[in-house]
Amino acid sequence: MDTRLEMERYFQGVLDERRSAPRDDMVSDLLRARMDGVALTHHELMSFLFLLLVAGLETTVNLLSQCARVFFQHPELLLRLREDPTLIPRFVEETLRYEPSVMSTLRLCTQDVTLAGVELPQGALVLVSLASAARDEKYFPDGDRFILEREGPPRLSFGHGAHSCLGAMLSRMEARVALEELVSRVERLELRTEHIDWTTSLIVRGPVTLPVEVFAPATGQPLPARLA
């Protein structure tokens, strides 16, 4: 709650600033927006900003961290992507399946239902494991292996149907652009720790920090920067 209040104070300052001096940005657009002549309420503005900043940042950061971890486990893949960048979207999709940034999601039962022999009453809150579904052997044979050329059904990483993530295309684009830059500049990555601390959440999964040393393709020497 303390973190939420701190975020609200920050967002309130941004909203006040944009009201007095609008810019060419998303926050100013939200303040100007009208639906049938009606502006967004304070609660709607706050909800929008929380969604954009938290959901739109943390998940993509964790996705890129998971991509780096795949490169640690399979260094040959970084070289393959540098030789053929058209494989990057496929690499992103398999990373989303293999190490999803969003491990689970919450759903509310709108009526009594029996699922896999378990009776769920109307109003029950259900934690759906997307990570488990992504390794279901019925749909993803040898699901515990990272397979770049893997085929199969559409991934559930960004939800499904009415519950599909609004930022799915943006997240995929951000990951693609970041990886295109990375593989063009880096020959290999090395993890500079023996222990990774993970976020303590049932919903979002990712390392708290990921100290990485990068090596240039031309010289094979470490670059003077560390990704975290």
JSON list of C-alpha atoms in Angstrom, two decimals:
[
{"chain": "A", "resi": 1, "resn": "MET", "atom": "CA", "xyz": [0.00, 0.00, 0.00]},
{"chain": "A", "resi": 2, "resn": "ASP", "atom": "CA", "xyz": [2.89, 2.37, 0.73]},
{"chain": "A", "resi": 3, "resn": "THR", "atom": "CA", "xyz": [4.24, 1.75, -2.78]},
{"chain": "A", "resi": 4, "resn": "ARG", "atom": "CA", "xyz": [0.81, 2.33, -4.30]},
{"chain": "A", "resi": 5, "resn": "LEU", "atom": "CA", "xyz": [0.41, 5.63, -2.45]},
{"chain": "A", "resi": 6, "resn": "GLU", "atom": "CA", "xyz": [3.86, 6.72, -3.58]},
{"chain": "A", "resi": 7, "resn": "MET", "atom": "CA", "xyz": [2.94, 5.88, -7.18]},
{"chain": "A", "resi": 8, "resn": "GLU", "atom": "CA", "xyz": [-0.32, 7.80, -6.90]},
{"chain": "A", "resi": 9, "resn": "ARG", "atom": "CA", "xyz": [1.52, 10.87, -5.59]},
{"chain": "A", "resi": 10, "resn": "TYR", "atom": "CA", "xyz": [3.96, 10.64, -8.49]},
{"chain": "A", "resi": 11, "resn": "PHE", "atom": "CA", "xyz": [1.18, 10.26, -11.07]},
{"chain": "A", "resi": 12, "resn": "GLN", "atom": "CA", "xyz": [-0.76, 13.14, -9.51]},
{"chain": "A", "resi": 13, "resn": "GLY", "atom": "CA", "xyz": [2.26, 15.38, -9.98]},
{"chain": "A", "resi": 14, "resn": "VAL", "atom": "CA", "xyz": [2.56, 14.32, -13.63]},
{"chain": "A", "resi": 15, "resn": "LEU", "atom": "CA", "xyz": [-1.16, 14.96, -14.25]},
{"chain": "A", "resi": 16, "resn": "ASP", "atom": "CA", "xyz": [-0.99, 18.40, -12.61]},
{"chain": "A", "resi": 17, "resn": "GLU", "atom": "CA", "xyz": [2.05, 19.31, -14.70]},
{"chain": "A", "resi": 18, "resn": "ARG", "atom": "CA", "xyz": [0.41, 18.18, -17.98]},
{"chain": "A", "resi": 19, "resn": "ARG", "atom": "CA", "xyz": [-2.80, 20.06, -17.18]},
{"chain": "A", "resi": 20, "resn": "SER", "atom": "CA", "xyz": [-0.85, 23.29, -16.80]},
{"chain": "A", "resi": 21, "resn": "ALA", "atom": "CA", "xyz": [1.57, 22.62, -19.68]},
{"chain": "A", "resi": 22, "resn": "PRO", "atom": "CA", "xyz": [0.33, 19.93, -22.13]},
{"chain": "A", "resi": 23, "resn": "ARG", "atom": "CA", "xyz": [2.91, 18.12, -24.23]},
{"chain": "A", "resi": 24, "resn": "ASP", "atom": "CA", "xyz": [2.91, 15.80, -27.22]},
{"chain": "A", "resi": 25, "resn": "ASP", "atom": "CA", "xyz": [2.73, 12.67, -25.07]},
{"chain": "A", "resi": 26, "resn": "MET", "atom": "CA", "xyz": [0.36, 9.95, -23.88]},
{"chain": "A", "resi": 27, "resn": "VAL", "atom": "CA", "xyz": [-0.56, 11.62, -20.57]},
{"chain": "A", "resi": 28, "resn": "SER", "atom": "CA", "xyz": [-1.58, 14.84, -22.31]},
{"chain": "A", "resi": 29, "resn": "ASP", "atom": "CA", "xyz": [-3.60, 12.81, -24.84]},
{"chain": "A", "resi": 30, "resn": "LEU", "atom": "CA", "xyz": [-5.44, 11.05, -22.01]},
{"chain": "A", "resi": 31, "resn": "LEU", "atom": "CA", "xyz": [-6.29, 14.39, -20.40]},
{"chain": "A", "resi": 32, "resn": "ARG", "atom": "CA", "xyz": [-7.60, 15.73, -23.73]},
{"chain": "A", "resi": 33, "resn": "ALA", "atom": "CA", "xyz": [-9.54, 12.55, -24.58]},
{"chain": "A", "resi": 34, "resn": "ARG", "atom": "CA", "xyz": [-13.35, 12.73, -24.70]},
{"chain": "A", "resi": 35, "resn": "MET", "atom": "CA", "xyz": [-15.90, 9.94, -25.14]},
{"chain": "A", "resi": 36, "resn": "ASP", "atom": "CA", "xyz": [-19.27, 11.43, -26.13]},
{"chain": "A", "resi": 37, "resn": "GLY", "atom": "CA", "xyz": [-18.01, 14.70, -24.72]},
{"chain": "A", "resi": 38, "resn": "VAL", "atom": "CA", "xyz": [-17.06, 13.18, -21.34]},
{"chain": "A", "resi": 39, "resn": "ALA", "atom": "CA", "xyz": [-13.48, 13.25, -20.02]},
{"chain": "A", "resi": 40, "resn": "LEU", "atom": "CA", "xyz": [-11.79, 10.41, -18.17]},
{"chain": "A", "resi": 41, "resn": "THR", "atom": "CA", "xyz": [-12.37, 10.43, -14.43]},
{"chain": "A", "resi": 42, "resn": "HIS", "atom": "CA", "xyz": [-9.51, 10.72, -11.94]},
{"chain": "A", "resi": 43, "resn": "HIS", "atom": "CA", "xyz": [-9.84, 7.00, -11.13]},
{"chain": "A", "resi": 44, "resn": "GLU", "atom": "CA", "xyz": [-9.76, 6.09, -14.84]},
{"chain": "A", "resi": 45, "resn": "LEU", "atom": "CA", "xyz": [-6.67, 8.25, -15.42]},
{"chain": "A", "resi": 46, "resn": "MET", "atom": "CA", "xyz": [-4.88, 6.67, -12.46]},
{"chain": "A", "resi": 47, "resn": "SER", "atom": "CA", "xyz": [-5.81, 3.16, -13.61]},
{"chain": "A", "resi": 48, "resn": "PHE", "atom": "CA", "xyz": [-4.58, 3.93, -17.12]},
{"chain": "A", "resi": 49, "resn": "LEU", "atom": "CA", "xyz": [-1.23, 5.24, -15.87]},
{"chain": "A", "resi": 50, "resn": "PHE", "atom": "CA", "xyz": [-0.72, 2.29, -13.52]},
{"chain": "A", "resi": 51, "resn": "LEU", "atom": "CA", "xyz": [-1.39, -0.08, -16.43]},
{"chain": "A", "resi": 52, "resn": "LEU", "atom": "CA", "xyz": [0.95, 1.74, -18.82]},
{"chain": "A", "resi": 53, "resn": "LEU", "atom": "CA", "xyz": [3.87, 2.07, -16.42]},
{"chain": "A", "resi": 54, "resn": "VAL", "atom": "CA", "xyz": [3.69, -1.10, -14.33]},
{"chain": "A", "resi": 55, "resn": "ALA", "atom": "CA", "xyz": [2.26, -3.68, -16.73]},
{"chain": "A", "resi": 56, "resn": "GLY", "atom": "CA", "xyz": [3.97, -2.15, -19.74]},
{"chain": "A", "resi": 57, "resn": "LEU", "atom": "CA", "xyz": [7.41, -2.00, -18.17]},
{"chain": "A", "resi": 58, "resn": "GLU", "atom": "CA", "xyz": [7.90, -4.83, -15.68]},
{"chain": "A", "resi": 59, "resn": "THR", "atom": "CA", "xyz": [6.77, -7.62, -18.01]},
{"chain": "A", "resi": 60, "resn": "THR", "atom": "CA", "xyz": [9.00, -6.49, -20.89]},
{"chain": "A", "resi": 61, "resn": "VAL", "atom": "CA", "xyz": [11.99, -6.02, -18.57]},
{"chain": "A", "resi": 62, "resn": "ASN", "atom": "CA", "xyz": [11.48, -9.56, -17.28]},
{"chain": "A", "resi": 63, "resn": "LEU", "atom": "CA", "xyz": [11.06, -10.91, -20.81]},
{"chain": "A", "resi": 64, "resn": "LEU", "atom": "CA", "xyz": [14.43, -9.43, -21.82]},
{"chain": "A", "resi": 65, "resn": "SER", "atom": "CA", "xyz": [16.00, -10.86, -18.66]},
{"chain": "A", "resi": 66, "resn": "GLN", "atom": "CA", "xyz": [14.63, -14.29, -19.56]},
{"chain": "A", "resi": 67, "resn": "CYS", "atom": "CA", "xyz": [16.01, -13.92, -23.09]},
{"chain": "A", "resi": 68, "resn": "ALA", "atom": "CA", "xyz": [19.44, -13.26, -21.57]},
{"chain": "A", "resi": 69, "resn": "ARG", "atom": "CA", "xyz": [19.11, -16.36, -19.38]},
{"chain": "A", "resi": 70, "resn": "VAL", "atom": "CA", "xyz": [18.34, -18.45, -22.47]},
{"chain": "A", "resi": 71, "resn": "PHE", "atom": "CA", "xyz": [21.53, -17.10, -24.06]},
{"chain": "A", "resi": 72, "resn": "PHE", "atom": "CA", "xyz": [23.47, -18.25, -20.97]},
{"chain": "A", "resi": 73, "resn": "GLN", "atom": "CA", "xyz": [22.05, -21.76, -21.38]},
{"chain": "A", "resi": 74, "resn": "HIS", "atom": "CA", "xyz": [22.31, -21.83, -25.19]},
{"chain": "A", "resi": 75, "resn": "PRO", "atom": "CA", "xyz": [25.10, -19.44, -26.32]},
{"chain": "A", "resi": 76, "resn": "GLU", "atom": "CA", "xyz": [24.88, -20.79, -29.86]},
{"chain": "A", "resi": 77, "resn": "LEU", "atom": "CA", "xyz": [21.44, -19.19, -30.21]},
{"chain": "A", "resi": 78, "resn": "LEU", "atom": "CA", "xyz": [22.87, -15.68, -29.92]},
{"chain": "A", "resi": 79, "resn": "LEU", "atom": "CA", "xyz": [25.15, -16.41, -32.86]},
{"chain": "A", "resi": 80, "resn": "ARG", "atom": "CA", "xyz": [22.26, -17.86, -34.86]},
{"chain": "A", "resi": 81, "resn": "LEU", "atom": "CA", "xyz": [20.17, -14.75, -34.27]},
{"chain": "A", "resi": 82, "resn": "ARG", "atom": "CA", "xyz": [23.03, -12.48, -35.29]},
{"chain": "A", "resi": 83, "resn": "GLU", "atom": "CA", "xyz": [23.44, -14.43, -38.53]},
{"chain": "A", "resi": 84, "resn": "ASP", "atom": "CA", "xyz": [19.69, -14.48, -39.16]},
{"chain": "A", "resi": 85, "resn": "PRO", "atom": "CA", "xyz": [17.76, -11.74, -37.30]},
{"chain": "A", "resi": 86, "resn": "THR", "atom": "CA", "xyz": [14.50, -12.93, -38.89]},
{"chain": "A", "resi": 87, "resn": "LEU", "atom": "CA", "xyz": [14.56, -15.70, -36.25]},
{"chain": "A", "resi": 88, "resn": "ILE", "atom": "CA", "xyz": [14.21, -13.16, -33.42]},
{"chain": "A", "resi": 89, "resn": "PRO", "atom": "CA", "xyz": [10.37, -13.13, -33.33]},
{"chain": "A", "resi": 90, "resn": "ARG", "atom": "CA", "xyz": [10.38, -16.94, -33.13]},
{"chain": "A", "resi": 91, "resn": "PHE", "atom": "CA", "xyz": [12.98, -16.76, -30.35]},
{"chain": "A", "resi": 92, "resn": "VAL", "atom": "CA", "xyz": [10.80, -14.29, -28.42]},
{"chain": "A", "resi": 93, "resn": "GLU", "atom": "CA", "xyz": [7.73, -16.55, -28.70]},
{"chain": "A", "resi": 94, "resn": "GLU", "atom": "CA", "xyz": [9.61, -19.60, -27.46]},
{"chain": "A", "resi": 95, "resn": "THR", "atom": "CA", "xyz": [11.08, -17.59, -24.58]},
{"chain": "A", "resi": 96, "resn": "LEU", "atom": "CA", "xyz": [7.57, -16.46, -23.65]},
{"chain": "A", "resi": 97, "resn": "ARG", "atom": "CA", "xyz": [6.54, -20.10, -23.55]},
{"chain": "A", "resi": 98, "resn": "TYR", "atom": "CA", "xyz": [9.65, -21.47, -21.87]},
{"chain": "A", "resi": 99, "resn": "GLU", "atom": "CA", "xyz": [10.11, -18.73, -19.23]},
{"chain": "A", "resi": 100, "resn": "PRO", "atom": "CA", "xyz": [6.95, -16.58, -19.18]},
{"chain": "A", "resi": 101, "resn": "SER", "atom": "CA", "xyz": [7.15, -13.15, -17.58]},
{"chain": "A", "resi": 102, "resn": "VAL", "atom": "CA", "xyz": [3.56, -13.61, -16.38]},
{"chain": "A", "resi": 103, "resn": "MET", "atom": "CA", "xyz": [3.35, -16.96, -14.61]},
{"chain": "A", "resi": 104, "resn": "SER", "atom": "CA", "xyz": [-0.32, -16.86, -13.73]},
{"chain": "A", "resi": 105, "resn": "THR", "atom": "CA", "xyz": [-3.44, -14.77, -13.83]},
{"chain": "A", "resi": 106, "resn": "LEU", "atom": "CA", "xyz": [-6.61, -14.44, -11.76]},
{"chain": "A", "resi": 107, "resn": "ARG", "atom": "CA", "xyz": [-10.10, -15.28, -12.97]},
{"chain": "A", "resi": 108, "resn": "LEU", "atom": "CA", "xyz": [-13.49, -14.95, -11.26]},
{"chain": "A", "resi": 109, "resn": "CYS", "atom": "CA", "xyz": [-16.08, -17.70, -11.77]},
{"chain": "A", "resi": 110, "resn": "THR", "atom": "CA", "xyz": [-19.26, -16.10, -13.10]},
{"chain": "A", "resi": 111, "resn": "GLN", "atom": "CA", "xyz": [-21.25, -19.29, -12.45]},
{"chain": "A", "resi": 112, "resn": "ASP", "atom": "CA", "xyz": [-20.90, -22.70, -10.80]},
{"chain": "A", "resi": 113, "resn": "VAL", "atom": "CA", "xyz": [-18.60, -24.89, -12.87]},
{"chain": "A", "resi": 114, "resn": "THR", "atom": "CA", "xyz": [-16.82, -28.25, -12.60]},
{"chain": "A", "resi": 115, "resn": "LEU", "atom": "CA", "xyz": [-13.26, -28.22, -13.91]},
{"chain": "A", "resi": 116, "resn": "ALA", "atom": "CA", "xyz": [-11.15, -31.38, -13.98]},
{"chain": "A", "resi": 117, "resn": "GLY", "atom": "CA", "xyz": [-13.43, -32.92, -11.38]},
{"chain": "A", "resi": 118, "resn": "VAL", "atom": "CA", "xyz": [-13.23, -29.93, -9.04]},
{"chain": "A", "resi": 119, "resn": "GLU", "atom": "CA", "xyz": [-16.39, -27.97, -8.26]},
{"chain": "A", "resi": 120, "resn": "LEU", "atom": "CA", "xyz": [-15.87, -24.21, -8.40]},
{"chain": "A", "resi": 121, "resn": "PRO", "atom": "CA", "xyz": [-18.74, -22.10, -7.06]},
{"chain": "A", "resi": 122, "resn": "GLN", "atom": "CA", "xyz": [-19.88, -18.82, -8.56]},
{"chain": "A", "resi": 123, "resn": "GLY", "atom": "CA", "xyz": [-17.72, -16.01, -7.21]},
{"chain": "A", "resi": 124, "resn": "ALA", "atom": "CA", "xyz": [-14.68, -18.24, -6.62]},
{"chain": "A", "resi": 125, "resn": "LEU", "atom": "CA", "xyz": [-11.32, -16.64, -7.39]},
{"chain": "A", "resi": 126, "resn": "VAL", "atom": "CA", "xyz": [-9.11, -18.97, -9.46]},
{"chain": "A", "resi": 127, "resn": "LEU", "atom": "CA", "xyz": [-5.36, -18.65, -10.00]},
{"chain": "A", "resi": 128, "resn": "VAL", "atom": "CA", "xyz": [-4.68, -19.92, -13.53]},
{"chain": "A", "resi": 129, "resn": "SER", "atom": "CA", "xyz": [-1.11, -21.10, -14.15]},
{"chain": "A", "resi": 130, "resn": "LEU", "atom": "CA", "xyz": [0.03, -19.91, -17.56]},
{"chain": "A", "resi": 131, "resn": "ALA", "atom": "CA", "xyz": [3.51, -21.33, -16.91]},
{"chain": "A", "resi": 132, "resn": "SER", "atom": "CA", "xyz": [2.06, -24.80, -16.44]},
{"chain": "A", "resi": 133, "resn": "ALA", "atom": "CA", "xyz": [-0.12, -24.50, -19.55]},
{"chain": "A", "resi": 134, "resn": "ALA", "atom": "CA", "xyz": [2.96, -23.45, -21.55]},
{"chain": "A", "resi": 135, "resn": "ARG", "atom": "CA", "xyz": [4.64, -26.79, -20.75]},
{"chain": "A", "resi": 136, "resn": "ASP", "atom": "CA", "xyz": [1.59, -29.03, -21.12]},
{"chain": "A", "resi": 137, "resn": "GLU", "atom": "CA", "xyz": [2.95, -32.10, -22.90]},
{"chain": "A", "resi": 138, "resn": "LYS", "atom": "CA", "xyz": [-0.35, -32.60, -24.73]},
{"chain": "A", "resi": 139, "resn": "TYR", "atom": "CA", "xyz": [0.28, -29.41, -26.66]},
{"chain": "A", "resi": 140, "resn": "PHE", "atom": "CA", "xyz": [4.03, -28.87, -26.33]},
{"chain": "A", "resi": 141, "resn": "PRO", "atom": "CA", "xyz": [5.94, -32.18, -26.52]},
{"chain": "A", "resi": 142, "resn": "ASP", "atom": "CA", "xyz": [9.24, -32.11, -24.64]},
{"chain": "A", "resi": 143, "resn": "GLY", "atom": "CA", "xyz": [8.00, -28.88, -23.10]},
{"chain": "A", "resi": 144, "resn": "ASP", "atom": "CA", "xyz": [10.93, -28.54, -20.69]},
{"chain": "A", "resi": 145, "resn": "ARG", "atom": "CA", "xyz": [13.31, -27.98, -23.59]},
{"chain": "A", "resi": 146, "resn": "PHE", "atom": "CA", "xyz": [13.87, -24.68, -25.38]},
{"chain": "A", "resi": 147, "resn": "ILE", "atom": "CA", "xyz": [13.30, -25.44, -29.08]},
{"chain": "A", "resi": 148, "resn": "LEU", "atom": "CA", "xyz": [13.67, -22.47, -31.42]},
{"chain": "A", "resi": 149, "resn": "GLU", "atom": "CA", "xyz": [11.88, -24.21, -34.29]},
{"chain": "A", "resi": 150, "resn": "ARG", "atom": "CA", "xyz": [8.99, -25.36, -32.08]},
{"chain": "A", "resi": 151, "resn": "GLU", "atom": "CA", "xyz": [5.57, -25.42, -33.69]},
{"chain": "A", "resi": 152, "resn": "GLY", "atom": "CA", "xyz": [2.28, -25.84, -31.89]},
{"chain": "A", "resi": 153, "resn": "PRO", "atom": "CA", "xyz": [-0.81, -23.94, -30.81]},
{"chain": "A", "resi": 154, "resn": "PRO", "atom": "CA", "xyz": [-0.84, -20.19, -30.13]},
{"chain": "A", "resi": 155, "resn": "ARG", "atom": "CA", "xyz": [0.86, -19.26, -26.85]},
{"chain": "A", "resi": 156, "resn": "LEU", "atom": "CA", "xyz": [-1.15, -18.03, -23.88]},
{"chain": "A", "resi": 157, "resn": "SER", "atom": "CA", "xyz": [1.56, -15.64, -22.72]},
{"chain": "A", "resi": 158, "resn": "PHE", "atom": "CA", "xyz": [-0.60, -12.61, -23.49]},
{"chain": "A", "resi": 159, "resn": "GLY", "atom": "CA", "xyz": [-3.92, -14.16, -22.53]},
{"chain": "A", "resi": 160, "resn": "HIS", "atom": "CA", "xyz": [-6.73, -15.21, -24.83]},
{"chain": "A", "resi": 161, "resn": "GLY", "atom": "CA", "xyz": [-9.97, -13.87, -26.27]},
{"chain": "A", "resi": 162, "resn": "ALA", "atom": "CA", "xyz": [-11.58, -11.05, -24.33]},
{"chain": "A", "resi": 163, "resn": "HIS", "atom": "CA", "xyz": [-8.70, -11.23, -21.83]},
{"chain": "A", "resi": 164, "resn": "SER", "atom": "CA", "xyz": [-5.92, -10.70, -24.38]},
{"chain": "A", "resi": 165, "resn": "CYS", "atom": "CA", "xyz": [-3.25, -8.22, -23.30]},
{"chain": "A", "resi": 166, "resn": "LEU", "atom": "CA", "xyz": [-3.68, -4.78, -24.89]},
{"chain": "A", "resi": 167, "resn": "GLY", "atom": "CA", "xyz": [0.09, -4.33, -25.00]},
{"chain": "A", "resi": 168, "resn": "ALA", "atom": "CA", "xyz": [1.00, -7.65, -26.65]},
{"chain": "A", "resi": 169, "resn": "MET", "atom": "CA", "xyz": [2.13, -6.14, -29.94]},
{"chain": "A", "resi": 170, "resn": "LEU", "atom": "CA", "xyz": [4.08, -3.39, -28.18]},
{"chain": "A", "resi": 171, "resn": "SER", "atom": "CA", "xyz": [5.88, -5.87, -25.92]},
{"chain": "A", "resi": 172, "resn": "ARG", "atom": "CA", "xyz": [6.80, -8.09, -28.87]},
{"chain": "A", "resi": 173, "resn": "MET", "atom": "CA", "xyz": [8.09, -5.08, -30.79]},
{"chain": "A", "resi": 174, "resn": "GLU", "atom": "CA", "xyz": [10.15, -3.82, -27.82]},
{"chain": "A", "resi": 175, "resn": "ALA", "atom": "CA", "xyz": [11.71, -7.26, -27.36]},
{"chain": "A", "resi": 176, "resn": "ARG", "atom": "CA", "xyz": [12.46, -7.60, -31.07]},
{"chain": "A", "resi": 177, "resn": "VAL", "atom": "CA", "xyz": [14.12, -4.18, -31.33]},
{"chain": "A", "resi": 178, "resn": "ALA", "atom": "CA", "xyz": [16.16, -4.74, -28.16]},
{"chain": "A", "resi": 179, "resn": "LEU", "atom": "CA", "xyz": [17.36, -8.15, -29.34]},
{"chain": "A", "resi": 180, "resn": "GLU", "atom": "CA", "xyz": [18.21, -6.85, -32.81]},
{"chain": "A", "resi": 181, "resn": "GLU", "atom": "CA", "xyz": [20.48, -4.27, -31.19]},
{"chain": "A", "resi": 182, "resn": "LEU", "atom": "CA", "xyz": [21.94, -6.79, -28.73]},
{"chain": "A", "resi": 183, "resn": "VAL", "atom": "CA", "xyz": [22.86, -9.55, -31.19]},
{"chain": "A", "resi": 184, "resn": "SER", "atom": "CA", "xyz": [24.37, -7.03, -33.63]},
{"chain": "A", "resi": 185, "resn": "ARG", "atom": "CA", "xyz": [26.76, -5.72, -30.96]},
{"chain": "A", "resi": 186, "resn": "VAL", "atom": "CA", "xyz": [27.48, -8.69, -28.69]},
{"chain": "A", "resi": 187, "resn": "GLU", "atom": "CA", "xyz": [29.21, -12.00, -29.28]},
{"chain": "A", "resi": 188, "resn": "ARG", "atom": "CA", "xyz": [28.28, -13.60, -25.98]},
{"chain": "A", "resi": 189, "resn": "LEU", "atom": "CA", "xyz": [26.89, -12.89, -22.53]},
{"chain": "A", "resi": 190, "resn": "GLU", "atom": "CA", "xyz": [28.20, -14.18, -19.21]},
{"chain": "A", "resi": 191, "resn": "LEU", "atom": "CA", "xyz": [26.29, -14.17, -15.94]},
{"chain": "A", "resi": 192, "resn": "ARG", "atom": "CA", "xyz": [28.35, -12.59, -13.16]},
{"chain": "A", "resi": 193, "resn": "THR", "atom": "CA", "xyz": [26.68, -14.27, -10.19]},
{"chain": "A", "resi": 194, "resn": "GLU", "atom": "CA", "xyz": [26.10, -17.79, -8.92]},
{"chain": "A", "resi": 195, "resn": "HIS", "atom": "CA", "xyz": [22.76, -16.94, -7.32]},
{"chain": "A", "resi": 196, "resn": "ILE", "atom": "CA", "xyz": [19.77, -15.09, -8.75]},
{"chain": "A", "resi": 197, "resn": "ASP", "atom": "CA", "xyz": [17.18, -13.49, -6.47]},
{"chain": "A", "resi": 198, "resn": "TRP", "atom": "CA", "xyz": [13.68, -13.70, -7.93]},
{"chain": "A", "resi": 199, "resn": "THR", "atom": "CA", "xyz": [10.69, -11.44, -7.46]},
{"chain": "A", "resi": 200, "resn": "THR", "atom": "CA", "xyz": [8.30, -12.73, -4.80]},
{"chain": "A", "resi": 201, "resn": "SER", "atom": "CA", "xyz": [5.08, -12.78, -6.77]},
{"chain": "A", "resi": 202, "resn": "LEU", "atom": "CA", "xyz": [2.58, -15.40, -7.90]},
{"chain": "A", "resi": 203, "resn": "ILE", "atom": "CA", "xyz": [1.78, -13.36, -11.01]},
{"chain": "A", "resi": 204, "resn": "VAL", "atom": "CA", "xyz": [4.97, -11.83, -12.46]},
{"chain": "A", "resi": 205, "resn": "ARG", "atom": "CA", "xyz": [8.27, -13.70, -12.57]},
{"chain": "A", "resi": 206, "resn": "GLY", "atom": "CA", "xyz": [11.70, -12.26, -13.14]},
{"chain": "A", "resi": 207, "resn": "PRO", "atom": "CA", "xyz": [15.09, -11.71, -11.50]},
{"chain": "A", "resi": 208, "resn": "VAL", "atom": "CA", "xyz": [15.46, -8.80, -9.10]},
{"chain": "A", "resi": 209, "resn": "THR", "atom": "CA", "xyz": [18.84, -8.07, -10.70]},
{"chain": "A", "resi": 210, "resn": "LEU", "atom": "CA", "xyz": [20.76, -9.83, -13.44]},
{"chain": "A", "resi": 211, "resn": "PRO", "atom": "CA", "xyz": [24.44, -8.77, -13.58]},
{"chain": "A", "resi": 212, "resn": "VAL", "atom": "CA", "xyz": [25.67, -9.58, -17.06]},
{"chain": "A", "resi": 213, "resn": "GLU", "atom": "CA", "xyz": [29.00, -9.04, -18.78]},
{"chain": "A", "resi": 214, "resn": "VAL", "atom": "CA", "xyz": [28.91, -8.57, -22.54]},
{"chain": "A", "resi": 215, "resn": "PHE", "atom": "CA", "xyz": [31.66, -9.38, -25.01]},
{"chain": "A", "resi": 216, "resn": "ALA", "atom": "CA", "xyz": [32.22, -7.60, -28.32]},
{"chain": "A", "resi": 217, "resn": "PRO", "atom": "CA", "xyz": [32.12, -9.71, -31.50]},
{"chain": "A", "resi": 218, "resn": "ALA", "atom": "CA", "xyz": [35.14, -8.09, -33.12]},
{"chain": "A", "resi": 219, "resn": "THR", "atom": "CA", "xyz": [37.63, -8.49, -30.24]},
{"chain": "A", "resi": 220, "resn": "GLY", "atom": "CA", "xyz": [35.97, -10.99, -27.93]},
{"chain": "A", "resi": 221, "resn": "GLN", "atom": "CA", "xyz": [36.86, -8.64, -25.10]},
{"chain": "A", "resi": 222, "resn": "PRO", "atom": "CA", "xyz": [34.44, -7.46, -22.37]},
{"chain": "A", "resi": 223, "resn": "LEU", "atom": "CA", "xyz": [32.64, -4.22, -23.11]},
{"chain": "A", "resi": 224, "resn": "PRO", "atom": "CA", "xyz": [32.96, -1.47, -20.48]},
{"chain": "A", "resi": 225, "resn": "ALA", "atom": "CA", "xyz": [29.29, -1.64, -19.51]},
{"chain": "A", "resi": 226, "resn": "ARG", "atom": "CA", "xyz": [27.23, -4.02, -17.44]},
{"chain": "A", "resi": 227, "resn": "LEU", "atom": "CA", "xyz": [23.60, -4.81, -18.12]},
{"chain": "A", "resi": 228, "resn": "ALA", "atom": "CA", "xyz": [21.42, -5.09, -15.01]}
]
